[in-house]
CSV table of C-alpha atoms in Angstrom, one decimal:
chain,number,residue,atom,x,y,z
A,1,UNK,CA,-12.3,71.8,37.1
A,2,UNK,CA,-9.4,69.5,36.7
A,3,UNK,CA,-9.9,66.0,38.3
A,4,UNK,CA,-6.5,66.1,40.1
A,5,UNK,CA,-5.4,69.4,41.5
A,6,UNK,CA,-1.8,70.2,42.2
A,7,UNK,CA,-2.6,70.4,45.9
A,8,UNK,CA,-4.1,66.9,45.8
A,9,UNK,CA,-0.8,65.5,44.5
A,10,UNK,CA,0.9,67.3,47.4
A,11,UNK,CA,-1.5,65.8,49.9
A,12,UNK,CA,-0.9,62.3,48.5
A,13,UNK,CA,2.8,62.7,48.6
A,14,UNK,CA,2.7,64.1,52.1
A,15,UNK,CA,0.5,61.2,53.3
A,16,UNK,CA,2.7,58.6,51.7
A,17,UNK,CA,5.9,60.1,53.1
A,18,UNK,CA,4.3,60.3,56.5
A,19,UNK,CA,3.1,56.7,56.3
A,20,UNK,CA,6.5,55.4,55.2
A,21,UNK,CA,8.3,57.4,57.9
A,22,UNK,CA,5.8,56.1,60.5
A,23,UNK,CA,6.3,52.5,59.2
A,24,UNK,CA,10.1,52.8,59.4
A,25,UNK,CA,9.9,54.3,62.9
A,26,UNK,CA,7.6,51.5,64.0
A,27,UNK,CA,9.9,48.9,62.7
A,28,UNK,CA,12.9,50.6,64.2
A,29,UNK,CA,11.3,50.7,67.6
A,30,UNK,CA,10.2,47.1,67.3
A,31,UNK,CA,13.5,45.8,66.1
A,32,UNK,CA,15.3,47.5,69.0
A,33,UNK,CA,12.9,45.9,71.3
A,34,UNK,CA,14.0,42.3,70.7
A,35,UNK,CA,14.0,41.5,74.4
A,36,UNK,CA,10.4,40.2,74.4
A,37,UNK,CA,11.2,36.7,75.6
A,38,UNK,CA,9.0,35.3,78.3
A,39,UNK,CA,9.0,32.0,80.2
A,40,UNK,CA,5.6,30.5,80.5
A,41,UNK,CA,4.9,27.8,83.1
A,42,UNK,CA,2.0,25.4,82.9
A,43,UNK,CA,0.5,23.0,85.5
A,44,UNK,CA,-1.3,20.1,83.7
A,45,UNK,CA,-3.0,21.9,80.8
A,46,UNK,CA,-3.2,25.4,82.3
A,47,UNK,CA,-0.8,28.4,82.3
A,48,UNK,CA,0.0,29.3,85.9
A,49,UNK,CA,2.9,31.9,85.6
A,50,UNK,CA,4.6,34.1,83.1
A,51,UNK,CA,8.1,35.5,83.8
A,52,UNK,CA,9.8,38.3,82.0
A,53,UNK,CA,13.3,37.1,81.1
A,54,UNK,CA,14.8,40.5,80.3
A,55,UNK,CA,15.3,42.0,83.7
A,56,UNK,CA,19.0,41.2,83.8
A,57,UNK,CA,18.6,39.8,87.3
A,58,UNK,CA,19.5,36.5,88.8
A,59,UNK,CA,17.0,34.9,91.2
A,60,UNK,CA,15.3,31.7,92.2
A,61,UNK,CA,11.6,31.1,92.8
A,62,UNK,CA,8.9,28.6,93.3
A,63,UNK,CA,5.3,28.7,92.5
A,64,UNK,CA,2.6,28.7,95.2
A,65,UNK,CA,1.4,25.1,95.7
A,66,UNK,CA,4.4,23.7,93.8
A,67,UNK,CA,7.2,24.5,96.4
A,68,UNK,CA,8.8,21.1,95.6
A,69,UNK,CA,10.1,22.5,92.4
A,70,UNK,CA,12.6,25.5,92.2
A,71,UNK,CA,13.3,27.5,89.1
A,72,UNK,CA,16.2,29.9,88.5
A,73,UNK,CA,16.3,32.9,86.2
A,74,UNK,CA,19.7,34.0,85.0
A,75,UNK,CA,21.1,37.5,84.2
A,76,UNK,CA,21.5,36.6,80.5
A,77,UNK,CA,17.8,35.9,80.2
A,78,UNK,CA,17.9,32.1,80.6
A,79,UNK,CA,15.8,30.0,82.9
A,80,UNK,CA,16.0,26.4,84.3
A,81,UNK,CA,14.6,23.9,86.7
A,82,UNK,CA,17.2,23.6,89.4
A,83,UNK,CA,15.5,21.6,92.1
A,84,UNK,CA,12.8,19.0,92.0
A,85,UNK,CA,11.6,16.1,94.1
A,86,UNK,CA,10.9,14.0,91.0
A,87,UNK,CA,12.9,10.7,90.7
A,88,UNK,CA,14.1,11.1,87.1
A,89,UNK,CA,15.3,14.7,87.2
A,90,UNK,CA,14.7,15.0,83.4
A,91,UNK,CA,13.5,18.6,84.1
A,92,UNK,CA,16.9,19.6,85.7
A,93,UNK,CA,18.8,17.7,83.0
A,94,UNK,CA,17.1,19.8,80.3
A,95,UNK,CA,19.4,22.6,81.4
A,96,UNK,CA,19.1,26.3,80.7
A,97,UNK,CA,16.4,27.4,78.3
A,98,UNK,CA,16.7,30.8,76.5
A,99,UNK,CA,15.6,30.4,72.9
A,100,UNK,CA,12.1,30.8,71.6
A,101,UNK,CA,10.6,27.4,71.1
A,102,UNK,CA,12.6,25.7,73.8
A,103,UNK,CA,10.8,23.7,76.5
A,104,UNK,CA,11.3,21.4,79.4
A,105,UNK,CA,8.9,19.3,81.4
A,106,UNK,CA,8.7,17.8,84.9
A,107,UNK,CA,6.1,15.1,84.2
A,108,UNK,CA,6.0,13.6,87.7
A,109,UNK,CA,5.0,17.1,89.0
A,110,UNK,CA,3.0,17.9,85.9
A,111,UNK,CA,4.9,21.2,85.2
A,112,UNK,CA,5.9,22.4,81.8
A,113,UNK,CA,8.2,25.4,81.0
A,114,UNK,CA,8.6,27.0,77.7
A,115,UNK,CA,10.0,30.1,76.1
A,116,UNK,CA,7.9,32.3,73.9
A,117,UNK,CA,8.5,35.6,72.1
A,118,UNK,CA,5.8,38.1,73.1
A,119,UNK,CA,6.4,40.2,70.1
A,120,UNK,CA,4.5,39.5,66.9
A,121,UNK,CA,5.7,36.1,65.6
A,122,UNK,CA,9.0,36.5,63.8
A,123,UNK,CA,9.2,34.1,60.9
A,124,UNK,CA,12.9,33.4,61.8
A,125,UNK,CA,11.9,32.2,65.2
A,126,UNK,CA,11.7,28.4,65.9
A,127,UNK,CA,8.2,27.1,66.3
A,128,UNK,CA,9.6,24.3,68.5
A,129,UNK,CA,13.0,23.0,69.5
A,130,UNK,CA,13.2,19.2,70.1
B,1,UNK,CA,2.4,77.7,47.0
B,2,UNK,CA,2.9,79.9,50.0
B,3,UNK,CA,-0.7,79.8,51.0
B,4,UNK,CA,-1.1,76.0,50.5
B,5,UNK,CA,-1.7,75.0,54.2
B,6,UNK,CA,-4.5,77.5,54.5
B,7,UNK,CA,-5.9,76.8,51.1
B,8,UNK,CA,-6.3,73.2,52.0
B,9,UNK,CA,-8.8,73.9,54.7
B,10,UNK,CA,-11.0,76.3,52.9
B,11,UNK,CA,-14.6,75.4,52.1
B,12,UNK,CA,-15.1,72.4,49.9
B,13,UNK,CA,-11.5,71.8,49.9
B,14,UNK,CA,-11.7,70.1,53.3
B,15,UNK,CA,-14.0,67.4,51.9
B,16,UNK,CA,-11.7,66.9,49.0
B,17,UNK,CA,-8.6,66.7,51.3
B,18,UNK,CA,-10.3,64.2,53.6
B,19,UNK,CA,-11.4,62.1,50.6
B,20,UNK,CA,-7.9,62.0,49.1
B,21,UNK,CA,-6.4,61.2,52.5
B,22,UNK,CA,-8.9,58.3,53.0
B,23,UNK,CA,-8.2,57.0,49.5
B,24,UNK,CA,-4.4,57.2,50.0
B,25,UNK,CA,-4.5,55.6,53.4
B,26,UNK,CA,-6.7,52.9,52.1
B,27,UNK,CA,-4.1,52.0,49.4
B,28,UNK,CA,-1.3,52.2,51.9
B,29,UNK,CA,-3.0,49.8,54.3
B,30,UNK,CA,-4.5,47.4,51.9
B,31,UNK,CA,-1.3,45.7,51.1
B,32,UNK,CA,-1.1,44.7,54.7
B,33,UNK,CA,-4.5,43.2,54.9
B,34,UNK,CA,-3.8,39.5,54.3
B,35,UNK,CA,-1.6,39.3,57.4
B,36,UNK,CA,-4.1,39.9,60.1
B,37,UNK,CA,-6.5,37.2,59.0
B,38,UNK,CA,-4.8,34.4,60.9
B,39,UNK,CA,-3.7,34.5,64.5
B,40,UNK,CA,-1.2,32.2,66.2
B,41,UNK,CA,-2.4,30.2,69.2
B,42,UNK,CA,-0.9,27.4,71.2
B,43,UNK,CA,-1.8,24.8,73.9
B,44,UNK,CA,0.0,22.3,76.0
B,45,UNK,CA,-1.0,19.2,77.9
B,46,UNK,CA,1.0,16.7,80.0
B,47,UNK,CA,-1.5,13.9,80.3
B,48,UNK,CA,-1.1,11.7,77.3
B,49,UNK,CA,1.6,9.2,76.3
B,50,UNK,CA,3.6,10.2,79.5
B,51,UNK,CA,5.1,13.1,77.7
B,52,UNK,CA,4.7,16.8,77.0
B,53,UNK,CA,2.5,17.8,74.1
B,54,UNK,CA,2.4,21.1,72.3
B,55,UNK,CA,0.0,22.3,69.7
B,56,UNK,CA,0.7,25.4,67.7
B,57,UNK,CA,-1.7,26.7,65.1
B,58,UNK,CA,-2.9,29.6,63.0
B,59,UNK,CA,-6.6,30.0,62.9
B,60,UNK,CA,-9.0,32.9,62.2
B,61,UNK,CA,-10.6,32.6,65.6
B,62,UNK,CA,-9.7,31.4,69.1
B,63,UNK,CA,-12.7,29.2,69.1
B,64,UNK,CA,-11.5,27.4,66.0
B,65,UNK,CA,-8.1,26.7,67.6
B,66,UNK,CA,-9.7,25.5,70.8
B,67,UNK,CA,-11.9,23.1,68.9
B,68,UNK,CA,-8.8,21.7,67.2
B,69,UNK,CA,-6.9,21.5,70.4
B,70,UNK,CA,-9.7,19.6,72.1
B,71,UNK,CA,-9.9,17.1,69.2
B,72,UNK,CA,-6.2,16.4,69.5
B,73,UNK,CA,-6.4,15.9,73.2
B,74,UNK,CA,-9.4,13.6,72.9
B,75,UNK,CA,-7.9,11.5,70.1
B,76,UNK,CA,-4.5,11.1,71.7
B,77,UNK,CA,-6.1,10.2,75.0
B,78,UNK,CA,-8.1,7.4,73.3
B,79,UNK,CA,-5.0,6.0,71.7
B,80,UNK,CA,-2.9,6.4,74.8
B,81,UNK,CA,-5.4,4.3,76.8
B,82,UNK,CA,-5.6,1.6,74.1
B,83,UNK,CA,-1.9,1.3,73.6
B,84,UNK,CA,-0.9,1.5,77.3
B,85,UNK,CA,1.0,-1.6,78.6
B,86,UNK,CA,1.3,-0.5,82.2
B,87,UNK,CA,-2.2,0.6,83.3
B,88,UNK,CA,-5.8,-0.7,83.2
B,89,UNK,CA,-8.7,1.5,82.4
B,90,UNK,CA,-12.4,0.9,83.3
B,91,UNK,CA,-14.3,-0.8,80.5
B,92,UNK,CA,-11.3,-0.8,78.1
B,93,UNK,CA,-9.4,-3.8,76.8
B,94,UNK,CA,-5.9,-2.5,75.9
B,95,UNK,CA,-2.5,-3.8,75.2
B,96,UNK,CA,-2.0,-4.6,78.9
B,97,UNK,CA,-5.1,-6.8,78.8
B,98,UNK,CA,-3.6,-8.6,75.8
B,99,UNK,CA,-0.3,-9.1,77.6
B,100,UNK,CA,-2.0,-10.2,80.8
B,101,UNK,CA,-3.8,-12.9,78.8
B,102,UNK,CA,-0.7,-14.2,76.9
B,103,UNK,CA,-0.9,-17.9,76.5
B,104,UNK,CA,-4.4,-17.9,78.0
B,105,UNK,CA,-7.1,-16.5,75.7
B,106,UNK,CA,-7.8,-14.1,72.8
B,107,UNK,CA,-8.8,-10.6,73.9
B,108,UNK,CA,-11.6,-8.7,72.2
B,109,UNK,CA,-10.2,-5.2,71.4
B,110,UNK,CA,-11.1,-2.0,69.6
B,111,UNK,CA,-10.4,-2.0,65.9
B,112,UNK,CA,-7.8,0.7,66.5
B,113,UNK,CA,-5.6,-1.8,68.2
B,114,UNK,CA,-6.0,-4.3,65.4
B,115,UNK,CA,-5.1,-1.7,62.8
B,116,UNK,CA,-2.1,-0.5,64.7
B,117,UNK,CA,-0.8,-4.1,65.1
B,118,UNK,CA,-1.2,-4.7,61.4
B,119,UNK,CA,0.7,-1.5,60.7
B,120,UNK,CA,3.4,-2.6,63.1
B,121,UNK,CA,3.7,-6.0,61.3
B,122,UNK,CA,4.2,-4.2,58.0
B,123,UNK,CA,7.0,-2.2,59.6
B,124,UNK,CA,8.6,-5.4,60.8
B,125,UNK,CA,8.6,-6.7,57.2
B,126,UNK,CA,10.0,-3.4,55.9
B,127,UNK,CA,12.9,-3.6,58.4
B,128,UNK,CA,13.7,-7.3,57.9
B,129,UNK,CA,12.4,-8.2,61.4
B,130,UNK,CA,14.5,-5.5,63.1
B,131,UNK,CA,11.5,-3.5,64.3
B,132,UNK,CA,9.5,-5.8,66.6
B,133,UNK,CA,6.5,-5.0,68.8
B,134,UNK,CA,6.8,-8.4,70.4
B,135,UNK,CA,10.1,-7.4,72.0
B,136,UNK,CA,8.3,-6.5,75.2
B,137,UNK,CA,9.8,-9.3,77.3
B,138,UNK,CA,13.3,-7.8,76.8
B,139,UNK,CA,12.2,-4.2,77.1
B,140,UNK,CA,10.4,-5.0,80.3
B,141,UNK,CA,13.6,-6.0,82.0
B,142,UNK,CA,15.3,-2.8,80.9
B,143,UNK,CA,12.3,-0.8,82.1
B,144,UNK,CA,12.4,-2.4,85.5
B,145,UNK,CA,16.2,-1.8,85.9
B,146,UNK,CA,15.8,1.8,84.6
B,147,UNK,CA,13.0,2.6,87.0
B,148,UNK,CA,14.9,1.1,89.9
B,149,UNK,CA,18.1,2.9,89.0
B,150,UNK,CA,16.3,6.2,88.7
B,151,UNK,CA,14.5,5.9,92.0
B,152,UNK,CA,17.6,4.6,93.8
B,153,UNK,CA,20.7,5.9,91.9
B,154,UNK,CA,23.1,4.5,94.4
B,155,UNK,CA,21.7,1.0,93.7
B,156,UNK,CA,21.5,1.3,89.9
B,157,UNK,CA,22.3,-2.0,88.2
B,158,UNK,CA,22.5,-3.5,84.7
B,159,UNK,CA,20.4,-6.5,83.7
B,160,UNK,CA,22.6,-9.6,83.3
B,161,UNK,CA,23.0,-11.0,79.8
B,162,UNK,CA,21.5,-14.4,80.6
B,163,UNK,CA,18.3,-12.9,81.9
B,164,UNK,CA,18.0,-10.8,78.7
B,165,UNK,CA,18.8,-13.8,76.5
B,166,UNK,CA,16.1,-15.9,78.1
B,167,UNK,CA,13.6,-13.2,77.6
B,168,UNK,CA,14.7,-12.9,74.0
B,169,UNK,CA,13.4,-16.4,73.4
B,170,UNK,CA,9.9,-15.0,73.7
B,171,UNK,CA,9.8,-12.4,71.0
B,172,UNK,CA,8.4,-14.2,68.0
B,173,UNK,CA,6.1,-11.8,66.2
B,174,UNK,CA,4.4,-14.7,64.3
B,175,UNK,CA,2.9,-15.7,67.6
B,176,UNK,CA,0.7,-12.7,67.7
B,177,UNK,CA,-2.6,-14.0,66.4
B,178,UNK,CA,-4.8,-11.3,65.0
B,179,UNK,CA,-8.4,-12.3,64.3
B,180,UNK,CA,-9.9,-9.4,62.3
B,181,UNK,CA,-13.3,-10.9,62.0
B,182,UNK,CA,-13.8,-11.3,65.7
B,183,UNK,CA,-11.6,-8.3,66.5
B,184,UNK,CA,-9.4,-10.3,68.9
B,185,UNK,CA,-5.7,-10.5,69.6
B,186,UNK,CA,-4.0,-13.6,71.2
B,187,UNK,CA,-0.4,-14.0,72.2
B,188,UNK,CA,0.4,-17.7,71.8
B,189,UNK,CA,3.5,-17.7,74.0
B,190,UNK,CA,2.6,-17.1,77.6
B,191,UNK,CA,6.0,-15.4,78.3
B,192,UNK,CA,5.8,-12.9,75.4
B,193,UNK,CA,4.5,-9.4,75.6
B,194,UNK,CA,3.8,-6.5,73.3
B,195,UNK,CA,5.6,-3.2,73.6
B,196,UNK,CA,4.7,-0.5,71.1
B,197,UNK,CA,6.8,2.2,72.6
B,198,UNK,CA,8.6,2.6,69.3
B,199,UNK,CA,5.5,3.3,67.3
B,200,UNK,CA,2.4,4.1,69.4
B,201,UNK,CA,2.9,7.8,69.8
B,202,UNK,CA,3.8,8.4,66.1
B,203,UNK,CA,0.9,6.2,65.0
B,204,UNK,CA,-1.6,8.1,67.2
B,205,UNK,CA,-0.2,11.4,66.0
B,206,UNK,CA,-0.6,10.4,62.4
B,207,UNK,CA,-4.2,9.3,62.9
B,208,UNK,CA,-5.0,12.5,64.7
B,209,UNK,CA,-3.4,14.7,62.1
B,210,UNK,CA,-5.3,12.8,59.3
B,211,UNK,CA,-8.6,13.5,61.2
B,212,UNK,CA,-7.7,17.2,61.4
B,213,UNK,CA,-6.9,17.3,57.7
B,214,UNK,CA,-10.2,15.7,56.9
B,215,UNK,CA,-12.0,18.3,58.9
B,216,UNK,CA,-10.2,21.0,56.9
B,217,UNK,CA,-7.5,22.1,59.3
B,218,UNK,CA,-5.0,24.3,57.4
B,219,UNK,CA,-2.2,25.3,59.7
B,220,UNK,CA,-1.2,23.2,62.7
B,221,UNK,CA,2.0,21.9,64.2
B,222,UNK,CA,1.9,19.0,66.7
B,223,UNK,CA,4.7,18.1,68.9
B,224,UNK,CA,3.9,15.0,71.0
B,225,UNK,CA,7.0,14.3,73.0
B,226,UNK,CA,9.3,14.7,70.0
B,227,UNK,CA,6.9,13.3,67.4
B,228,UNK,CA,6.5,16.4,65.2
B,229,UNK,CA,3.7,16.5,62.6
B,230,UNK,CA,3.0,19.5,60.4
B,231,UNK,CA,-0.3,20.3,58.7
B,232,UNK,CA,0.2,23.0,56.1
B,233,UNK,CA,2.5,26.0,56.5
B,234,UNK,CA,2.4,28.9,59.0
B,235,UNK,CA,-0.8,30.5,57.7
B,236,UNK,CA,0.1,34.0,58.5
B,237,UNK,CA,2.9,34.3,56.1
B,238,UNK,CA,2.8,30.9,54.3
B,239,UNK,CA,6.3,29.9,55.4
B,240,UNK,CA,7.2,26.4,56.5
B,241,UNK,CA,7.4,25.6,60.2
B,242,UNK,CA,10.8,25.9,61.8
B,243,UNK,CA,12.0,23.1,64.0
B,244,UNK,CA,15.3,23.4,66.0
B,245,UNK,CA,17.2,20.3,66.8
B,246,UNK,CA,18.9,20.2,70.1
B,247,UNK,CA,22.6,19.5,70.1
B,248,UNK,CA,22.9,16.3,72.1
B,249,UNK,CA,26.4,17.4,73.3
B,250,UNK,CA,25.1,20.7,74.6
B,251,UNK,CA,21.3,21.0,74.9
B,252,UNK,CA,21.4,24.8,75.3
B,253,UNK,CA,22.5,24.9,71.6
B,254,UNK,CA,20.7,24.1,68.4
B,255,UNK,CA,22.7,21.9,66.0
B,256,UNK,CA,20.4,22.4,62.9
B,257,UNK,CA,17.2,24.1,62.0
B,258,UNK,CA,14.8,22.2,59.7
B,259,UNK,CA,11.9,23.7,57.8
B,260,UNK,CA,8.9,21.4,57.2
B,261,UNK,CA,5.4,21.5,56.0
B,262,UNK,CA,2.8,18.7,55.5
B,263,UNK,CA,5.2,16.1,56.9
B,264,UNK,CA,6.5,14.5,60.1
B,265,UNK,CA,9.8,14.6,61.9
B,266,UNK,CA,10.9,12.2,64.6
B,267,UNK,CA,14.1,12.1,66.5
B,268,UNK,CA,15.5,9.1,68.4
B,269,UNK,CA,18.2,10.1,70.9
B,270,UNK,CA,20.2,8.7,73.8
B,271,UNK,CA,19.7,11.9,75.8
B,272,UNK,CA,15.9,11.8,76.4
B,273,UNK,CA,15.3,8.8,78.5
B,274,UNK,CA,18.2,7.1,80.3
B,275,UNK,CA,19.6,6.1,83.7
B,276,UNK,CA,23.2,6.0,85.0
B,277,UNK,CA,25.2,3.0,86.2
B,278,UNK,CA,28.7,3.5,87.5
B,279,UNK,CA,28.9,6.9,85.7
B,280,UNK,CA,27.8,5.6,82.3
B,281,UNK,CA,24.4,6.5,80.8
B,282,UNK,CA,22.2,3.7,79.5
B,283,UNK,CA,19.3,4.9,77.3
B,284,UNK,CA,16.0,3.2,76.4
B,285,UNK,CA,16.6,2.1,72.7
B,286,UNK,CA,17.6,-1.5,72.8
B,287,UNK,CA,19.4,-3.2,69.9
B,288,UNK,CA,17.8,-6.6,69.3
B,289,UNK,CA,21.2,-8.2,68.4
B,290,UNK,CA,23.2,-7.1,71.5
B,291,UNK,CA,20.1,-6.8,73.8
B,292,UNK,CA,21.9,-3.6,75.1
B,293,UNK,CA,21.3,0.0,74.3
B,294,UNK,CA,22.5,0.8,70.8
B,295,UNK,CA,25.7,2.8,70.6
B,296,UNK,CA,26.0,3.9,67.0
B,297,UNK,CA,24.7,7.5,67.4
B,298,UNK,CA,23.7,10.3,69.8
B,299,UNK,CA,20.6,10.9,67.7
B,300,UNK,CA,18.9,10.1,64.4
B,301,UNK,CA,16.3,12.4,62.9
B,302,UNK,CA,13.9,11.3,60.1
B,303,UNK,CA,11.6,13.4,58.0
B,304,UNK,CA,8.9,11.4,56.4
B,305,UNK,CA,5.2,12.0,55.6
B,306,UNK,CA,3.7,9.3,57.8
B,307,UNK,CA,4.4,10.0,61.5
B,308,UNK,CA,3.7,6.3,62.6
B,309,UNK,CA,6.1,5.0,60.0
B,310,UNK,CA,8.6,7.7,60.8
B,311,UNK,CA,8.5,6.8,64.5
B,312,UNK,CA,9.2,3.1,64.0
B,313,UNK,CA,11.8,3.7,61.3
B,314,UNK,CA,13.7,6.2,63.4
B,315,UNK,CA,14.0,3.5,66.1
B,316,UNK,CA,15.2,1.1,63.4
B,317,UNK,CA,17.7,3.5,62.0
B,318,UNK,CA,19.1,4.2,65.5
B,319,UNK,CA,19.9,0.5,65.8
B,320,UNK,CA,21.7,-0.1,62.5
B,321,UNK,CA,25.1,1.1,61.2
B,322,UNK,CA,25.3,4.3,59.2
B,323,UNK,CA,26.0,2.9,55.7
B,324,UNK,CA,23.1,0.5,56.1
B,325,UNK,CA,20.8,3.2,57.4
B,326,UNK,CA,21.8,5.7,54.7
B,327,UNK,CA,21.1,3.1,51.9
B,328,UNK,CA,17.7,2.3,53.5
B,329,UNK,CA,16.6,6.0,53.6
B,330,UNK,CA,17.8,6.6,50.1
B,331,UNK,CA,15.6,3.8,48.9
B,332,UNK,CA,12.6,5.1,50.7
B,333,UNK,CA,10.6,7.6,48.6
B,334,UNK,CA,10.1,10.9,50.4
B,335,UNK,CA,12.4,10.1,53.4
B,336,UNK,CA,15.3,12.2,54.5
B,337,UNK,CA,17.5,11.6,57.6
B,338,UNK,CA,20.2,13.2,59.7
B,339,UNK,CA,22.6,11.3,62.0
B,340,UNK,CA,24.5,12.8,64.9
B,341,UNK,CA,27.6,10.8,66.1
B,342,UNK,CA,29.3,10.6,69.4
B,343,UNK,CA,31.8,13.4,68.6
B,344,UNK,CA,29.0,15.7,67.5
B,345,UNK,CA,29.7,15.2,63.8
B,346,UNK,CA,26.7,15.1,61.4
B,347,UNK,CA,25.8,13.2,58.3
B,348,UNK,CA,22.7,13.6,56.3
B,349,UNK,CA,21.0,12.5,53.0
B,350,UNK,CA,21.2,14.6,49.9
B,351,UNK,CA,17.6,15.8,50.1
B,352,UNK,CA,18.0,16.9,53.7
B,353,UNK,CA,20.1,19.9,52.3
B,354,UNK,CA,16.8,21.4,51.1
B,355,UNK,CA,15.2,21.0,54.5
B,356,UNK,CA,18.1,22.3,56.6
B,357,UNK,CA,18.1,26.1,57.0
B,358,UNK,CA,21.5,27.7,57.0
B,359,UNK,CA,21.8,30.4,59.5
């Protein structure tokens, strides 16, 4: 009995080809799906809301218990603070955020907003933007 | 060949097929194994140094990350309370206690305060007296006008020159008397006060990072209100951390991306903390020669190993002309800097080219 049969070679080749095809398909699907950006809002040290930024809709919202602060989501996938009762308005001055790693804070109201990429961390993404 | 598919599933062949499939799959997946060992986690808090803090890290377990995050929070909170010049805390003598007792009596303080003040004094020597933690009397005036101008924008005013000049008579660093043996600090001039805004955060971040390093932390990025400190690389793929720098002229854009590992990065800019008088913005970094906000740059970024040194030096660089600043950085081993001017143009040191990622 030969150690490696002809059929074995075929099985190995078929498996490899299937795996490579599967890998390519997986990557293709993942790369098309780049719209995985999410805005995460924190109050003090805790996450209180996650917002999908890829709906292509423009709207304003507040979070229950924090109605003194208004956020706006834009069609192009950006988000910003647009109203706040804080004195310094640093949050509003931070402008529109859309890139992974960007963040803005409203310290008087203890609110923090940041953009994350929900897909597996891409090494080209910024860890933080300052 | 025609009967291959059937032949594969006959008798003992099945076992053989499964075995070969398993072996093949094992080899195909094994090259992917080292990636899944580390997971990325992050945490935020808003309660220290009146700024937003972010911790990003790669650890093997969530518990490991949470422990690191708790250490960072606890350490920074301790330093924040000790270095606070605005608030009292029960049972703690801090910088406010020292300021309140200026001209009266020495104050017994934690060794951490003594060490930080000694470090600050070194920095004063390094910068030919330009960096000064005894500049509090002048900064206090600006702080009051800025707070008032922020709360009541229609009544925003500038301090008058005379008031600033009088305060500036009480900024002599040699009148900070540090008694290491008794662990006390005494301000000899009753009208002087300490303000460590230009160094406290960075110093605390460095001490915290060194503690983490000692405990064996491998892959953490701290961002404490713009004081960035990297420990190691991103452990999942061993690439350096990527830090985007806001364009001061348009904060929705990134002006440069820097890649860093095992070092600090600090930016001083006019667009972070400011107030507006008659349509003009006045930021918080005050030039000791003019006693007014410095106007050389929109921002200066320094990459340097020690976060405390980087913090103080960035403030210094922000307050001196470009040629002088460039010469200073070139003479400082391991330091690289980037300057952004009013018109958005950029200058940087030679070594910064290796840190900037072109994309």
